[in-house]
């Protein structure tokens, strides 16, 4: 019985030690390389373009990704090392608004890559400008902004 316990300790011990390490702890040394980056889908048509522009105008750096490839690989850890958040977007054009502006039925989310927390989720059907305004309003309301970089001395 003691032999089994010793073997179990040898196998499980390193795993427990890895879990108690400080790999996930960040010190307050300023933003890391991926902290100011949002991974955005390379797809999404006009609506995707507007959401990407909104993020870029707020100071986020954008990293394009292929949603289908990420879904197949499930390599969220690698993406987390490159970008703080990932934007997901499914949208289908459903017509036009009065001024020939496209309208969409959509579902979008901004997900923290480190832990999978959904920082923002929106769904609905509306005109392009209204969807973009709602997205921008929620970013502001939830204070989703890139961290400030250290000021030069």
Coordinates of C-alpha atoms in Angstrom, one line a residue:
X1 CA 0.0 0.0 0.0
X2 CA 2.9 2.4 0.8
X3 CA 4.4 1.7 -2.6
X4 CA 1.1 2.8 -4.3
X5 CA 1.0 6.0 -2.2
X6 CA 4.6 6.8 -3.1
X7 CA 4.0 6.3 -6.8
X8 CA 0.9 8.4 -6.6
X9 CA 2.8 11.2 -4.8
X10 CA 5.5 11.0 -7.4
X11 CA 3.0 11.4 -10.2
X12 CA 0.7 14.0 -8.6
X13 CA 3.3 16.0 -6.7
X14 CA 4.7 17.9 -9.6
X15 CA 1.2 18.7 -10.9
X16 CA 0.2 20.2 -7.6
X17 CA 3.4 22.1 -7.4
X18 CA 2.8 23.6 -10.8
X19 CA -0.7 24.6 -9.7
X20 CA 0.6 26.4 -6.7
X21 CA 3.3 28.3 -8.6
X22 CA 3.0 31.9 -9.6
X23 CA 2.5 31.4 -13.3
X24 CA -0.8 33.2 -13.3
X25 CA 0.2 36.0 -10.9
X26 CA 1.0 39.4 -12.4
X27 CA 3.0 42.1 -10.7
X28 CA 2.1 45.7 -11.3
X29 CA 4.8 46.5 -13.8
X30 CA 2.6 48.0 -16.4
X31 CA 0.8 46.5 -19.3
X32 CA 2.1 43.3 -20.8
X33 CA 2.6 42.8 -24.5
X34 CA -1.0 41.4 -25.0
X35 CA -2.8 43.6 -22.5
X36 CA -3.6 46.3 -25.1
X37 CA -4.6 43.8 -27.8
X38 CA -8.0 42.4 -28.8
X39 CA -8.2 39.5 -31.1
X40 CA -10.9 40.2 -33.7
X41 CA -12.5 38.0 -36.3
X42 CA -11.2 38.5 -39.8
X43 CA -14.8 38.1 -40.9
X44 CA -18.1 40.0 -40.3
X45 CA -18.5 42.2 -43.3
X46 CA -19.5 45.8 -42.8
X47 CA -20.6 45.2 -39.2
X48 CA -17.3 43.5 -38.3
X49 CA -15.5 46.5 -39.9
X50 CA -17.4 49.0 -37.8
X51 CA -16.8 47.1 -34.5
X52 CA -13.1 46.8 -35.3
X53 CA -12.9 50.5 -36.1
X54 CA -14.6 51.3 -32.8
X55 CA -12.1 49.2 -30.9
X56 CA -9.1 50.7 -32.8
X57 CA -10.4 54.3 -32.2
X58 CA -10.4 53.6 -28.4
X59 CA -6.7 52.7 -28.5
X60 CA -6.9 48.9 -28.8
X61 CA -4.4 47.1 -31.0
X62 CA -6.1 44.5 -33.1
X63 CA -5.0 41.0 -33.9
X64 CA -7.1 39.3 -36.6
X65 CA -8.0 35.6 -36.1
X66 CA -10.0 33.0 -38.1
X67 CA -12.9 31.9 -35.8
X68 CA -13.2 28.6 -37.6
X69 CA -9.5 27.8 -37.0
X70 CA -9.7 28.7 -33.3
X71 CA -12.8 26.6 -32.9
X72 CA -11.0 23.6 -34.3
X73 CA -7.8 24.1 -32.4
X74 CA -9.3 25.3 -29.1
X75 CA -5.9 27.0 -28.5
X76 CA -7.2 29.7 -26.2
X77 CA -4.1 29.7 -24.1
X78 CA -1.9 30.7 -27.0
X79 CA -4.4 33.4 -27.9
X80 CA -4.4 34.6 -24.3
X81 CA -0.7 35.1 -24.5
X82 CA -1.2 37.4 -27.6
X83 CA -4.4 39.3 -26.7
X84 CA -6.3 40.3 -23.6
X85 CA -9.8 39.8 -25.1
X86 CA -11.3 38.2 -28.2
X87 CA -14.3 39.5 -30.0
X88 CA -16.8 37.1 -31.3
X89 CA -19.4 38.0 -33.9
X90 CA -22.2 36.3 -35.8
X91 CA -24.3 38.5 -38.0
X92 CA -26.6 38.2 -40.9
X93 CA -27.9 41.1 -43.0
X94 CA -31.7 41.2 -42.9
X95 CA -32.4 44.2 -45.0
X96 CA -32.0 47.9 -45.1
X97 CA -33.0 50.8 -42.9
X98 CA -34.7 53.8 -44.4
X99 CA -31.5 55.4 -45.7
X100 CA -30.3 52.3 -47.4
X101 CA -28.2 51.5 -44.4
X102 CA -27.9 47.8 -43.9
X103 CA -29.6 46.2 -40.9
X104 CA -28.4 43.0 -39.1
X105 CA -29.4 40.4 -36.7
X106 CA -26.3 39.9 -34.6
X107 CA -24.7 38.3 -31.6
X108 CA -21.4 39.6 -30.3
X109 CA -19.3 39.1 -27.2
X110 CA -16.0 40.4 -25.8
X111 CA -14.4 37.5 -23.9
X112 CA -11.3 37.7 -21.6
X113 CA -8.9 35.2 -23.0
X114 CA -7.2 34.6 -19.7
X115 CA -10.3 33.2 -17.9
X116 CA -13.2 33.1 -20.3
X117 CA -15.1 35.8 -18.6
X118 CA -17.6 37.5 -20.8
X119 CA -16.9 41.2 -20.4
X120 CA -19.6 42.3 -22.9
X121 CA -22.4 40.5 -24.7
X122 CA -24.9 42.0 -27.1
X123 CA -27.6 40.5 -29.3
X124 CA -30.4 42.0 -31.3
X125 CA -31.5 43.3 -34.7
X126 CA -30.9 46.8 -35.8
X127 CA -29.4 49.2 -38.3
X128 CA -25.6 49.3 -38.7
X129 CA -25.2 52.7 -37.0
X130 CA -27.4 51.7 -34.1
X131 CA -25.5 48.4 -33.5
X132 CA -22.2 50.3 -33.6
X133 CA -23.5 53.0 -31.2
X134 CA -24.8 50.4 -28.8
X135 CA -21.4 48.5 -28.9
X136 CA -19.5 51.8 -28.2
X137 CA -21.9 52.8 -25.4
X138 CA -21.4 49.4 -23.7
X139 CA -17.6 49.6 -24.0
X140 CA -17.7 53.1 -22.3
X141 CA -20.3 52.0 -19.7
X142 CA -18.3 49.0 -18.7
X143 CA -15.0 50.9 -18.9
X144 CA -13.4 48.5 -21.3
X145 CA -10.3 50.4 -22.3
X146 CA -6.7 49.4 -22.9
X147 CA -4.4 49.9 -19.9
X148 CA -2.3 53.1 -20.0
X149 CA 1.2 52.6 -21.0
X150 CA 3.9 53.9 -18.7
X151 CA 4.6 57.5 -19.3
X152 CA 8.1 58.3 -20.6
X153 CA 10.3 60.1 -18.1

